[in-house]
XYZ file of C-alpha atoms in Angstrom:
773
model
C 0.000 0.000 0.000
C 1.202 3.488 -0.867
C -0.320 6.734 0.310
C 1.422 9.910 -0.852
C 0.576 11.752 2.355
C 3.333 14.374 2.176
C 2.291 15.525 -1.303
C -1.274 15.906 -0.072
C -0.156 17.780 3.109
C -1.494 15.177 5.529
C 1.449 15.725 7.965
C 0.319 19.364 8.300
C -3.123 18.132 9.335
C -1.531 15.877 11.962
C 0.503 18.797 13.332
C -2.696 20.770 13.853
C -4.342 17.826 15.610
C -1.276 17.426 17.854
C -1.831 20.960 19.177
C -4.876 19.693 21.091
C -2.955 16.887 22.851
C -2.202 16.895 26.594
C 0.493 14.206 26.717
C 3.607 13.297 24.746
C 2.220 9.785 24.326
C -0.756 10.998 22.298
C 1.334 13.539 20.383
C 3.457 10.628 19.209
C 0.379 8.508 18.398
C -1.023 11.315 16.261
C 2.279 11.892 14.465
C 2.373 8.267 13.251
C -1.312 8.064 12.305
C -1.765 6.282 8.965
C -4.732 5.372 6.744
C -6.454 2.019 7.165
C -8.100 -0.071 4.455
C -10.381 -2.013 6.835
C -13.970 -0.803 6.406
C -15.077 -1.946 9.878
C -12.091 -0.333 11.599
C -12.574 2.940 9.718
C -16.281 3.046 10.561
C -15.535 2.272 14.228
C -13.080 5.165 14.460
C -15.419 7.565 12.647
C -18.404 6.629 14.839
C -16.360 7.070 18.037
C -15.141 10.477 16.865
C -18.687 11.492 15.899
C -20.021 10.391 19.310
C -17.252 12.351 21.037
C -18.095 15.421 18.948
C -21.751 15.177 19.981
C -20.690 14.836 23.625
C -18.326 17.818 23.796
C -20.875 20.022 22.024
C -23.283 19.286 24.915
C -20.877 19.098 27.874
C -17.634 20.732 26.762
C -14.171 19.227 26.399
C -13.165 16.289 28.602
C -11.436 17.510 31.823
C -8.035 16.006 30.983
C -5.029 17.571 32.760
C -1.710 18.496 31.205
C 0.919 15.706 31.386
C -1.308 13.326 33.346
C 0.455 10.267 31.884
C 1.823 8.320 34.911
C 2.877 5.280 32.905
C 6.508 5.472 34.109
C 5.422 5.807 37.753
C 3.195 2.748 37.500
C 6.064 0.878 35.871
C 8.281 1.778 38.850
C 5.608 0.567 41.274
C 5.341 -2.744 39.421
C 9.110 -3.153 39.959
C 8.639 -2.637 43.737
C 10.460 0.681 43.728
C 9.650 3.342 46.329
C 8.029 6.477 44.921
C 9.192 9.990 45.744
C 7.137 12.859 47.110
C 6.998 14.360 43.601
C 5.733 11.050 42.244
C 2.891 11.041 44.765
C 1.904 14.564 43.706
C 1.596 13.305 40.102
C -0.492 10.334 41.274
C -2.775 12.633 43.296
C -3.195 14.924 40.271
C -4.095 11.872 38.177
C -6.689 10.791 40.766
C -8.202 14.285 40.890
C -8.530 14.192 37.095
C -10.181 10.775 37.437
C -12.697 12.291 39.858
C -13.445 15.121 37.397
C -13.984 12.647 34.523
C -16.318 10.501 36.621
C -18.283 13.659 37.455
C -18.339 14.439 33.714
C -19.879 11.013 33.112
C -22.488 11.555 35.851
C -23.438 14.896 34.291
C -23.901 13.209 30.898
C -26.269 10.708 32.538
C -28.161 13.516 34.280
C -28.679 15.263 30.950
C -29.631 11.904 29.381
C -26.925 12.149 26.709
C -26.498 8.970 24.696
C -22.778 8.173 24.831
C -23.121 5.583 22.074
C -19.803 3.904 21.325
C -18.120 5.843 24.167
C -19.995 3.767 26.757
C -17.316 1.094 26.382
C -14.693 3.549 27.609
C -16.641 5.247 30.394
C -18.089 1.989 31.744
C -14.581 0.517 31.958
C -13.327 3.190 34.367
C -12.386 2.220 37.932
C -12.927 4.477 40.928
C -10.050 5.237 43.306
C -11.722 7.673 45.671
C -10.408 5.861 48.760
C -6.838 5.933 47.456
C -7.092 9.702 46.875
C -8.489 10.223 50.380
C -5.661 8.111 51.819
C -2.939 10.064 50.004
C -4.525 13.409 50.911
C -4.486 12.343 54.571
C -0.707 11.845 54.369
C 0.578 14.631 52.150
C -0.491 18.209 51.377
C -0.651 19.791 47.860
C 2.822 21.285 48.352
C 4.380 17.868 48.952
C 4.770 18.170 52.727
C 4.010 15.120 54.892
C 1.181 16.132 57.248
C 1.812 16.155 61.017
C -1.070 13.760 61.648
C -0.043 11.347 58.866
C 0.647 8.873 61.706
C 0.391 9.197 65.517
C 4.161 8.625 65.800
C 4.970 11.478 63.394
C 2.615 13.777 65.287
C 4.453 12.939 68.522
C 7.861 13.554 66.890
C 6.733 16.898 65.424
C 5.393 18.057 68.803
C 8.727 17.169 70.409
C 10.530 18.988 67.605
C 8.522 22.145 68.257
C 9.253 21.933 71.975
C 13.006 21.503 71.437
C 13.197 24.374 68.928
C 11.395 26.677 71.331
C 13.707 25.636 74.159
C 16.748 26.298 71.959
C 15.502 29.757 70.963
C 14.772 30.661 74.571
C 18.265 29.541 75.624
C 19.908 31.536 72.821
C 17.950 34.669 73.669
C 19.056 34.333 77.313
C 22.688 33.956 76.238
C 22.437 37.092 74.086
C 21.287 38.945 77.150
C 23.942 37.450 79.441
C 26.854 38.059 77.040
C 25.658 41.343 75.581
C 28.899 43.093 76.518
C 30.929 40.499 74.549
C 28.856 40.712 71.350
C 29.502 42.609 68.160
C 25.801 42.283 67.316
C 22.839 41.053 69.328
C 21.776 38.470 66.712
C 21.697 34.712 66.275
C 23.316 33.365 63.095
C 23.618 29.953 61.431
C 27.051 28.519 60.737
C 27.584 24.908 59.617
C 23.893 24.282 60.406
C 24.474 25.337 64.031
C 23.065 28.289 65.923
C 25.903 30.642 66.882
C 26.361 34.033 68.532
C 28.846 36.681 67.227
C 31.548 37.292 69.893
C 34.246 39.948 69.740
C 37.636 38.404 69.128
C 39.040 39.791 72.408
C 36.345 37.949 74.419
C 36.354 34.613 72.647
C 37.929 32.912 75.663
C 35.187 34.205 77.923
C 32.575 31.882 76.432
C 32.761 28.105 76.454
C 31.743 26.528 73.166
C 32.788 25.559 69.637
C 34.070 28.072 67.097
C 32.388 27.486 63.705
C 33.475 30.581 61.754
C 35.008 34.077 61.903
C 34.406 37.258 59.950
C 36.651 38.399 57.101
C 38.160 41.061 59.349
C 38.722 38.433 62.059
C 37.145 40.802 64.558
C 34.058 38.578 65.078
C 34.096 34.945 66.134
C 30.965 32.800 65.655
C 30.652 30.430 68.591
C 28.132 27.719 69.322
C 27.665 28.008 73.132
C 28.178 24.887 75.210
C 24.813 25.515 76.881
C 22.929 24.894 73.581
C 24.865 21.886 72.324
C 22.835 19.369 74.295
C 19.543 20.753 72.953
C 21.017 20.819 69.417
C 21.969 17.165 69.777
C 18.413 16.325 70.818
C 17.103 18.221 67.819
C 19.436 16.317 65.513
C 18.222 13.050 66.949
C 14.632 14.224 66.551
C 15.294 14.965 62.851
C 16.596 11.456 62.319
C 13.468 9.997 63.919
C 11.284 12.277 61.808
C 13.039 11.277 58.571
C 12.775 7.610 59.486
C 9.015 7.946 60.122
C 8.546 9.872 56.862
C 10.280 7.102 54.928
C 7.989 4.568 56.608
C 4.945 6.651 55.573
C 6.241 6.903 51.983
C 6.653 3.129 51.910
C 3.055 2.707 53.126
C 1.759 5.099 50.438
C 3.769 3.270 47.776
C 2.203 0.004 48.918
C -1.297 1.487 48.583
C -0.545 2.686 45.057
C 0.884 -0.751 44.253
C -2.417 -2.411 45.291
C -4.265 -0.231 42.749
C -1.600 -0.238 40.018
C -3.472 -2.551 37.632
C -6.747 -0.610 37.767
C -4.808 2.664 37.515
C -3.084 1.338 34.401
C -6.453 0.383 32.870
C -7.817 3.858 33.607
C -4.714 5.458 32.097
C -5.167 3.468 28.880
C -8.798 4.611 28.681
C -7.846 8.252 29.294
C -5.234 8.090 26.550
C -7.793 6.613 24.140
C -10.293 9.335 25.087
C -7.609 12.007 24.679
C -6.829 10.678 21.185
C -10.524 10.903 20.295
C -10.782 14.331 21.921
C -7.908 15.678 19.797
C -9.535 14.418 16.589
C -12.887 15.806 17.717
C -11.572 19.251 18.622
C -9.900 19.513 15.227
C -13.135 18.368 13.564
C -15.000 21.077 15.414
C -12.350 23.609 14.361
C -12.913 22.854 10.649
C -16.660 22.139 10.994
C -16.231 18.508 9.954
C -18.729 15.639 9.985
C -18.740 11.863 9.455
C -19.129 10.956 5.756
C -20.629 7.812 4.329
C -17.971 5.202 3.562
C -17.939 2.585 0.803
C -15.613 0.117 -0.922
C -17.143 0.452 -4.395
C -15.036 3.369 -5.604
C -17.842 5.920 -5.202
C -16.615 9.468 -4.523
C -19.454 11.906 -3.989
C -18.354 15.209 -2.470
C -21.008 17.693 -1.373
C -19.753 21.179 -0.492
C -16.305 19.861 0.412
C -13.656 22.301 1.658
C -9.898 21.876 1.847
C -9.181 21.687 5.619
C -6.038 23.855 5.431
C -7.870 26.790 3.853
C -9.742 29.406 5.862
C -13.064 27.629 6.410
C -14.972 30.929 6.476
C -13.826 32.002 3.010
C -13.017 28.675 1.298
C -15.253 27.998 -1.708
C -16.745 24.477 -1.397
C -16.640 22.054 -4.300
C -18.978 19.217 -5.259
C -18.139 16.360 -7.609
C -18.786 12.678 -8.230
C -16.821 9.671 -9.502
C -18.301 6.188 -9.748
C -18.132 3.000 -11.781
C -19.619 4.798 -14.786
C -17.407 7.894 -14.582
C -14.060 6.615 -13.329
C -11.782 9.381 -14.640
C -12.388 13.134 -14.352
C -10.634 15.709 -16.513
C -10.604 19.176 -14.943
C -9.902 22.247 -17.095
C -9.919 25.976 -16.587
C -7.624 28.961 -15.982
C -4.562 28.994 -13.759
C -5.163 29.837 -10.052
C -8.775 28.845 -10.657
C -8.863 25.964 -8.183
C -7.972 22.905 -10.266
C -5.061 21.850 -8.061
C -7.037 22.568 -4.864
C -9.761 20.244 -6.163
C -7.223 17.420 -6.618
C -5.732 17.974 -3.171
C -9.161 18.155 -1.556
C -10.216 14.772 -2.923
C -6.915 13.093 -2.008
C -6.577 14.673 1.435
C -10.190 14.006 2.491
C -9.811 10.388 1.371
C -6.698 9.912 3.517
C -8.319 11.710 6.468
C -11.399 9.496 6.270
C -9.284 6.314 6.086
C -7.364 7.580 9.142
C -10.585 7.877 11.163
C -10.868 11.674 10.909
C -14.058 13.611 10.248
C -13.978 15.740 7.093
C -15.291 19.246 6.222
C -18.205 18.350 3.956
C -22.010 18.421 4.009
C -24.379 15.556 4.817
C -24.673 12.971 2.079
C -20.978 12.992 1.158
C -19.759 9.502 0.275
C -16.065 8.548 0.223
C -14.483 5.332 -0.970
C -11.698 3.318 0.622
C -8.667 2.916 -1.657
C -5.715 0.578 -1.259
C -3.363 3.204 -2.678
C -3.467 6.980 -3.221
C -1.001 8.348 -5.790
C -0.516 12.064 -6.353
C 1.686 14.103 -8.684
C 0.839 17.684 -7.819
C 2.863 20.860 -8.229
C 6.306 21.595 -9.600
C 8.876 19.527 -7.732
C 11.863 19.676 -10.061
C 15.041 18.479 -8.346
C 18.244 20.438 -9.007
C 20.333 17.963 -7.019
C 19.067 15.064 -9.139
C 19.343 17.132 -12.361
C 15.624 16.632 -13.034
C 13.553 19.194 -14.951
C 9.875 19.817 -14.272
C 8.889 17.352 -16.979
C 11.353 14.738 -15.754
C 10.168 15.120 -12.165
C 6.539 14.544 -13.191
C 7.463 11.635 -15.432
C 9.561 9.930 -12.729
C 6.547 9.840 -10.425
C 4.244 8.567 -13.146
C 6.724 5.783 -13.978
C 6.588 4.659 -10.325
C 2.788 4.824 -10.349
C 2.657 2.668 -13.478
C 4.812 0.074 -11.713
C 2.695 -0.026 -8.509
C -0.822 0.686 -9.766
C -3.612 -1.831 -9.136
C -7.379 -1.946 -8.855
C -8.914 0.172 -6.063
C -6.292 2.903 -6.457
C -6.847 6.675 -6.522
C -4.579 8.645 -8.885
C -4.341 12.445 -8.919
C -2.293 14.045 -11.749
C -1.776 17.803 -12.058
C -1.065 19.283 -15.534
C -0.546 15.905 -17.224
C 1.836 16.132 -20.219
C 3.035 19.661 -19.451
C 6.653 20.805 -19.412
C 7.549 19.578 -22.900
C 6.549 19.999 -26.556
C 2.694 20.346 -26.593
C 2.165 17.793 -29.361
C 4.434 15.261 -27.702
C 2.989 16.089 -24.280
C -0.597 15.510 -25.490
C 0.344 12.189 -27.095
C 2.100 11.029 -23.948
C -0.814 12.170 -21.755
C -3.342 10.220 -23.842
C -1.156 7.107 -23.735
C -0.808 7.382 -19.931
C -4.596 7.691 -19.592
C -5.096 4.696 -21.863
C -2.763 2.612 -19.685
C -4.446 3.532 -16.387
C -7.915 2.911 -17.905
C -7.155 -0.809 -17.868
C -7.542 -0.854 -14.082
C -10.682 -0.436 -11.983
C -9.445 2.743 -10.345
C -10.486 6.355 -9.863
C -8.485 9.144 -11.415
C -8.529 12.945 -11.570
C -6.414 14.887 -14.070
C -5.987 18.611 -14.726
C -4.909 20.031 -18.091
C -4.958 23.021 -20.439
C -4.719 20.910 -23.617
C -7.717 21.161 -25.961
C -6.877 17.748 -27.432
C -7.399 16.126 -24.010
C -10.790 17.821 -23.764
C -11.836 16.238 -27.069
C -10.406 12.910 -25.928
C -12.474 13.048 -22.714
C -15.703 13.635 -24.677
C -15.058 10.616 -26.888
C -14.002 8.131 -24.195
C -16.298 6.040 -22.026
C -15.808 6.063 -18.249
C -14.564 9.660 -18.471
C -16.257 12.860 -17.365
C -15.259 16.498 -17.442
C -15.388 19.429 -15.071
C -14.160 23.003 -15.180
C -13.419 25.664 -12.610
C -15.858 28.554 -12.845
C -14.645 31.898 -14.237
C -16.386 35.299 -14.197
C -15.858 36.841 -17.614
C -17.095 40.244 -16.432
C -14.700 40.670 -13.525
C -12.089 38.409 -15.179
C -11.636 36.553 -11.903
C -11.875 32.833 -11.078
C -14.792 31.683 -8.902
C -13.000 28.524 -7.652
C -15.955 26.122 -7.654
C -16.357 23.181 -10.070
C -18.873 22.981 -12.914
C -19.519 19.311 -13.658
C -19.856 18.054 -17.261
C -18.179 21.090 -18.820
C -14.764 21.923 -20.219
C -13.378 25.312 -19.374
C -11.171 27.581 -21.372
C -7.846 28.715 -19.969
C -9.030 32.323 -20.580
C -5.448 33.322 -21.314
C -6.520 36.349 -23.393
C -8.913 37.666 -20.730
C -6.355 37.209 -17.962
C -3.680 38.920 -20.087
C -6.045 41.839 -20.606
C -6.749 42.100 -16.862
C -3.018 42.096 -16.151
C -2.490 44.985 -18.587
C -1.113 43.450 -21.794
C -1.499 45.823 -24.751
C -4.720 45.424 -26.781
C -2.717 45.293 -30.018
C -0.981 42.123 -28.866
C -4.189 40.572 -27.520
C -6.149 41.279 -30.747
C -3.385 39.787 -32.846
C -3.363 36.708 -30.636
C -7.132 36.288 -31.040
C -6.747 36.306 -34.856
C -4.040 33.683 -34.695
C -6.165 31.579 -32.305
C -9.286 31.760 -34.491
C -7.269 30.569 -37.445
C -5.966 27.581 -35.540
C -9.182 26.705 -33.727
C -10.983 23.741 -35.318
C -14.703 23.498 -36.002
C -14.917 20.854 -33.306
C -13.276 23.222 -30.833
C -15.783 25.992 -31.649
C -18.712 23.596 -31.307
C -17.398 22.322 -27.982
C -16.966 25.867 -26.686
C -20.534 26.771 -27.699
C -21.959 23.598 -26.160
C -19.956 24.283 -23.042
C -21.449 27.791 -22.663
C -24.954 26.426 -23.187
C -24.370 23.663 -20.645
C -23.111 26.176 -18.073
C -26.331 28.161 -18.572
C -28.455 25.012 -18.158
C -26.527 24.045 -15.013
C -27.149 27.455 -13.473
C -30.860 27.167 -14.212
C -30.818 23.687 -12.721
C -29.151 24.985 -9.562
C -31.760 27.735 -9.331
C -34.596 25.216 -9.670
C -33.005 22.905 -7.122
C -32.698 25.802 -4.698
C -36.374 26.666 -5.162
C -37.268 22.979 -4.817
C -35.332 22.779 -1.547
C -37.100 25.889 -0.261
C -40.504 24.452 -1.212
C -39.594 21.133 0.428
C -38.543 22.981 3.583
C -41.785 24.962 3.666
C -43.766 21.754 3.128
C -41.899 20.098 5.976
C -42.553 23.069 8.270
C -46.254 22.992 7.316
C -46.418 19.252 8.033
C -44.738 19.776 11.407
C -47.169 22.579 12.261
C -50.110 20.400 11.238
C -48.850 17.484 13.318
C -48.331 19.797 16.279
C -51.898 21.109 15.990
C -53.269 17.580 15.744
C -51.281 16.568 18.835
C -52.610 19.594 20.711
C -56.147 18.697 19.589
C -55.749 15.109 20.757
C -54.298 16.266 24.083
C -57.149 18.720 24.558
C -59.782 16.086 23.758
C -58.107 13.656 26.118
C -58.041 16.253 28.899
C -61.740 17.073 28.334
C -62.630 13.399 28.344
C -60.666 12.764 31.528
C -62.228 15.821 33.165
C -65.765 14.750 32.282
C -65.067 11.183 33.411
C -63.810 12.510 36.748
C -66.949 14.632 37.045
C -69.130 11.601 36.333
C -67.267 9.505 38.899
C -67.595 12.312 41.452
C -71.347 12.478 40.785
C -71.704 8.734 41.229
C -69.758 8.886 44.486
C -71.961 11.744 45.677
C -75.146 9.813 44.900
C -73.823 6.746 46.715
C -72.974 8.914 49.696
C -76.469 10.438 49.675
C -78.037 6.991 49.533
C -75.948 5.812 52.483
C -76.838 8.975 54.394
C -80.575 8.505 53.745
C -80.398 4.875 54.807
C -78.976 5.930 58.171
C -81.563 8.701 58.806
C -85.115 8.086 60.037
C -86.460 11.576 59.305
C -85.180 14.873 57.832
C -85.866 18.515 58.608
C -87.065 20.742 55.788
C -83.668 22.504 55.328
C -81.969 19.088 55.253
C -84.517 17.827 52.768
C -83.964 20.907 50.591
C -80.218 20.385 50.708
C -80.532 16.722 49.713
C -82.886 17.595 46.881
C -80.469 20.239 45.671
C -77.542 17.809 45.666
C -79.549 15.176 43.790
C -80.635 17.672 41.194
C -77.026 18.791 40.751
C -76.138 15.224 39.801
C -78.947 14.818 37.278
C -78.154 15.173 33.568
C -79.101 18.563 32.194
C -82.440 18.616 30.406
C -84.583 21.267 28.877
C -87.599 22.195 31.050
C -90.877 21.177 29.382
C -93.504 23.805 28.664
C -96.235 23.989 31.328
C -99.720 23.970 29.869
C -101.903 23.523 33.008
C -104.058 26.432 34.164
C -103.153 27.835 37.551
C -105.458 29.878 39.713
C -105.415 31.610 43.067
C -105.357 29.132 45.955
C -103.679 26.309 44.025
C -100.889 24.459 45.780
C -97.818 24.436 43.558
C -94.252 23.123 43.599
C -91.665 25.907 43.125
C -88.876 24.526 40.921
C -86.115 27.072 41.687
C -86.552 26.762 45.480
C -87.508 23.080 45.632
C -90.421 24.045 47.936
C -94.244 23.910 48.000
C -96.355 27.061 48.225
C -99.816 28.570 47.625
C -100.714 31.025 44.856
C -102.071 34.248 46.430
C -102.326 36.524 43.397
C -102.010 36.483 39.577
C -101.171 39.640 37.629
C -99.837 39.974 34.041
C -98.736 36.306 33.948
C -96.856 36.801 37.230
C -97.792 34.505 40.105
C -97.378 35.700 43.721
C -96.653 32.629 45.830
C -96.324 32.344 49.621
C -94.018 29.623 51.018
C -92.643 29.649 54.522
C -91.804 33.220 55.541
C -91.379 34.312 51.922
C -93.787 36.062 49.560
C -92.306 36.131 46.042
C -93.390 36.503 42.411
C -92.681 33.753 39.816
C -93.192 32.987 36.130
C -95.525 30.187 35.183
C -92.520 28.088 34.048
C -91.213 28.041 37.642
C -94.367 26.383 39.021
C -95.892 22.889 38.915
C -99.128 21.547 40.288
C -97.438 18.299 41.313
C -93.960 17.610 42.815
C -92.116 16.817 39.575
C -88.514 17.762 40.187
C -87.044 19.328 37.089
C -83.468 20.468 37.212
C -83.090 24.203 36.454
C -80.415 25.459 34.104
C -76.926 25.655 35.515
C -75.828 28.919 33.942
C -76.933 32.500 34.335
C -78.702 33.401 31.126
C -77.445 36.665 29.598
C -79.702 38.641 27.272
C -79.198 41.659 25.106
C -78.737 45.063 26.713
C -82.315 45.988 25.721
C -83.872 43.427 28.067
C -83.415 42.691 31.761
C -81.171 39.654 32.423
C -82.903 36.715 34.067
C -81.039 34.736 36.689
C -81.903 31.096 37.256
C -83.121 30.621 40.816
C -81.652 27.543 42.403
C -79.691 26.567 45.481
C -76.089 27.122 44.408
C -72.790 27.964 46.033
C -72.012 30.401 43.205
C -73.633 33.485 41.663
C -72.206 34.830 38.396
C -73.011 38.552 37.939
C -70.798 39.166 34.908
C -72.859 41.021 32.264
C -75.278 42.516 34.801
C -75.948 46.232 35.189
C -75.530 48.091 38.486
C -79.283 48.321 39.158
C -79.848 44.602 38.442
C -77.450 43.350 41.119
C -79.784 43.801 44.116
C -82.597 41.611 42.739
C -80.143 38.906 41.712
C -78.497 38.935 45.155
C -81.901 38.812 46.894
C -83.019 35.734 44.997
C -79.673 33.928 45.333
C -79.409 34.522 49.104
C -83.055 33.525 49.645
C -82.504 30.254 47.812
C -79.226 29.615 49.654
C -80.851 30.116 53.051
C -83.679 27.771 52.109
C -81.070 25.223 51.030
C -79.202 25.688 54.315
C -76.052 26.925 52.573
C -73.590 28.878 54.724
C -71.230 30.310 52.130
C -71.501 31.640 48.576
C -69.071 32.686 45.849
C -70.144 35.905 44.080
C -68.435 36.396 40.682
C -68.453 40.084 39.710
C -65.255 40.188 37.622
C -62.742 43.027 37.386
C -64.202 45.242 34.656
C -65.062 48.875 35.510
C -65.889 47.991 39.125
C -69.575 49.024 38.960
C -70.948 45.519 39.658
C -68.423 44.973 42.478
C -69.481 48.314 44.028
C -73.145 47.266 43.880
C -72.255 43.918 45.513
C -70.445 45.608 48.397
C -73.289 48.113 48.926
C -75.656 45.165 49.169
C -73.379 43.327 51.620
C -73.258 46.351 53.947
C -77.065 46.629 53.993
C -78.001 42.937 54.126
C -78.942 41.554 57.586
C -78.349 37.973 56.333
C -74.619 38.266 55.559
C -72.210 37.715 58.445
C -68.870 38.471 56.663
C -67.202 38.807 53.248
C -63.742 38.651 51.641
C -62.057 38.681 48.232
C -61.281 35.323 46.606
C -57.942 33.710 47.304
C -55.468 31.804 45.054
C -57.532 29.381 42.940
C -60.818 31.160 43.876
C -60.694 34.055 41.419
C -58.726 36.631 43.428
C -60.258 40.182 43.337
C -62.767 39.218 40.659
C -64.682 37.163 43.249
C -66.161 37.864 46.684
C -66.788 35.043 49.173
C -69.709 35.751 51.574
C -70.642 33.870 54.745
C -74.369 33.731 55.671
C -75.679 33.948 59.222
C-alpha cells in the first residue's frame, strides 16, 4: 500500500491535531497516524469520533489535565520501587482528574446524553476515591508530609517544636547574658548550628565551639556549650522524623501498588479518550462531519472544503466519480482551483481512512482505496538534475509500476513541461494505460486535445473551474460536465497586456481553432447556462420542500394539541361523572342511616340530587293555575300557595317568603325538574334573568348596576332555604360598577355575616366570598 501523504499535506493536518494533545504519548500517536483499508475499523473510528463530537458540544471538552500520563510511575511501582514525594503529587493529580472525569460522566447521565460507542470507555473506568483520600491524609498539595499522617509522626513533630522553642529561649538568654561580649545582638547559622557573634578579644570568655570568623577576624561565631545538648536532641529528633517519613512513603507506595493494575487500565482509557478528543476538537475547528464510507469506488463530495484553507472564506466544491465515470478531466484557468480540487479529494480520502471527520455536508460519500497516488505541483530536483517534466514523469513511472485496482490517482497538468504535441500524445497514452484498471483518477490540463479525448471516451467525465468573464476573476468552484477555457486572453487583458498584442493573438487563435473546438466551446457555454438554471430550480425545490416540511410539522403539532385537549376534556368529564356517582352513593348511604329529615336538610338533599342529574330542557307547562292552588316551586324546591295572579306573574307564599314567579317556575305536582346551571345573559335591551336555584355560586358578569340587588336577593333567599352557609359571588374586574353594587348590598343585608375577596384558585379580586348567618 502506498499513500502519498506528504504531497497531499497530511502531515500538516496531523501537526494541527497534535496541538490539542495533553500528553507526549498521544502527540506521538497522532504523528504516526496512517490510513487504514479495513472498512469496519474505519467506521468504528469515525463513529467514536462522531459520538465524542456530539458529547463535547453538549458538555464541553473532557477535563483532561496536562501531562497526566503516569505510565513510568506505574512501571516503577510494578518493579517494587519506592516512589518519591513528587511522584505522589503526580499520582494525586491523576486521581483528581479521574474524579473530574467521573463527574463528567455523571453529568452526561443527568442530561440523558447517549454516549453511544463511548460507553465502552466510560463503563470501563475504575474508581479510586479511597486511594485519593488516603494520600490526601498523608501529604499536602505542596508535597509536605502532614503532622497527623501517623500518631508517631505527630508525637515527633510536637517534640521537635518543643526543642526548637527551648533552643531559641536559651539563645535569647545567652544574648542577654553576654551582651557586653557581642559585636551584634543576633543569632546566626554557621555549619547548620546556631551561633552568637563574639568579639575576638572575648572569645575565651565563652565556652563553646568556634564554627566561623568574619573576614576582618574581629568577630568569632561560637556555638555556646549551653545549647549543644539541645542541638543534639534536635538532631536526633530529625533522624526519627526522617525515618518515620520514609515509613509513611513506603506505606503510600504500597497502597498505590495495590491499585496499580486498575490505575493502568484507567490510564489506557484516558489516553484513548484524549486521542478521540484531539480528533474531535480539530473536527470542530474545521466544521467537519462523518461521511458515508464505501468500498465500491464511489466518490461523492457535497460542499467539500480543503481543511487547510480558511473555512470561512473557502469555496466548497462538489463532484462525483463512480463505476460509470471513473476518470475526471478538470480544465480551466490557472489559479482557478484545479489543483485545490485534486488535493481536496486526495486529502479528504486519507483523512477518512485515518478515522478523521472531514469538512463536507451531509450525504458525502467517500471510498476506501488501497493506494493513493498524487503528482501535484512543480517539484523539479536540481540535485538530481531533473527538470519539471522529468520530475513529473519519474513519479508517473513509479505509479505505473505499482498501480492496481482500487487505487486513486491524482495528476496535475498531465503532459506539461515539454513539446505540446508530444505532451498531449504522452498524456493520452498514460490515460489509456491507467484505464485498464478499476481505479479512480482525476487529471488537470490546459490541452484542448485532451478535452476532445475526454468527450469521446467512455468512463470519463469532465469538469471546469468557474470563471467570471465580467470581472475576469476565477470563482474557484467546479462545474460538472463542462470543459473550461484557460481564458489566457482575458487574464492577459486584466493584467495589462497591450490590446494590439491581444487582438493579434485572437486572430491567430481563431485561425488555428478547429470546427470541433468551436462547437465544444458553444456547447460548453450552453451547458453552463443550463446548469445554473438547474441549480436555481433545485434551490427553489429545496425551499418548497422545507416549507412543506414546516407545514407538516405545524399540522402534526396542531393535531397533537387537539388530541391532548380532547383527552383532557374526556378525563375531566369522566372525573366529574365519577364524582357524581360517588356523591349519589354517599347520599343513599346517608338517607339509609336517617329516620327523618328537617325541611332545610330535605332541601339540601334535593339540591344535591338535582345537581347530579343530567341537564335537560324544562318542558312547557300547559296547566291552568289559579289563586289558591298548591304548587311546587322549581327554583326553590319548595311547595307554596298562589295568592295573586297579575300579568302572567304569580305571587306565591311559602314559609316566611312572599315572592313573584313565572308560570314556568311552578308545577301543580312535585315533579322535580333540574333548572339550568348557567346564568342566562340577554341583550342590553332586556333585563337579564337569573336562574333561581340553590347554588354555592352566583355569576353577575354582564349585569348592570341596578340589576345586582334583585339577583343577590333571589340567590341569598334560595341559599338560606337550602341551608347553605357560604356563597361565591363572581363580579369580575371590569369597571368595578358591579363589584361596588355587591359591596353596597353586603353592607345593607342583615343575612350576611362576613365577606372577603377570593384567594389563590378562587378568582382573586374578581370574586367575593360571603358567609351567611
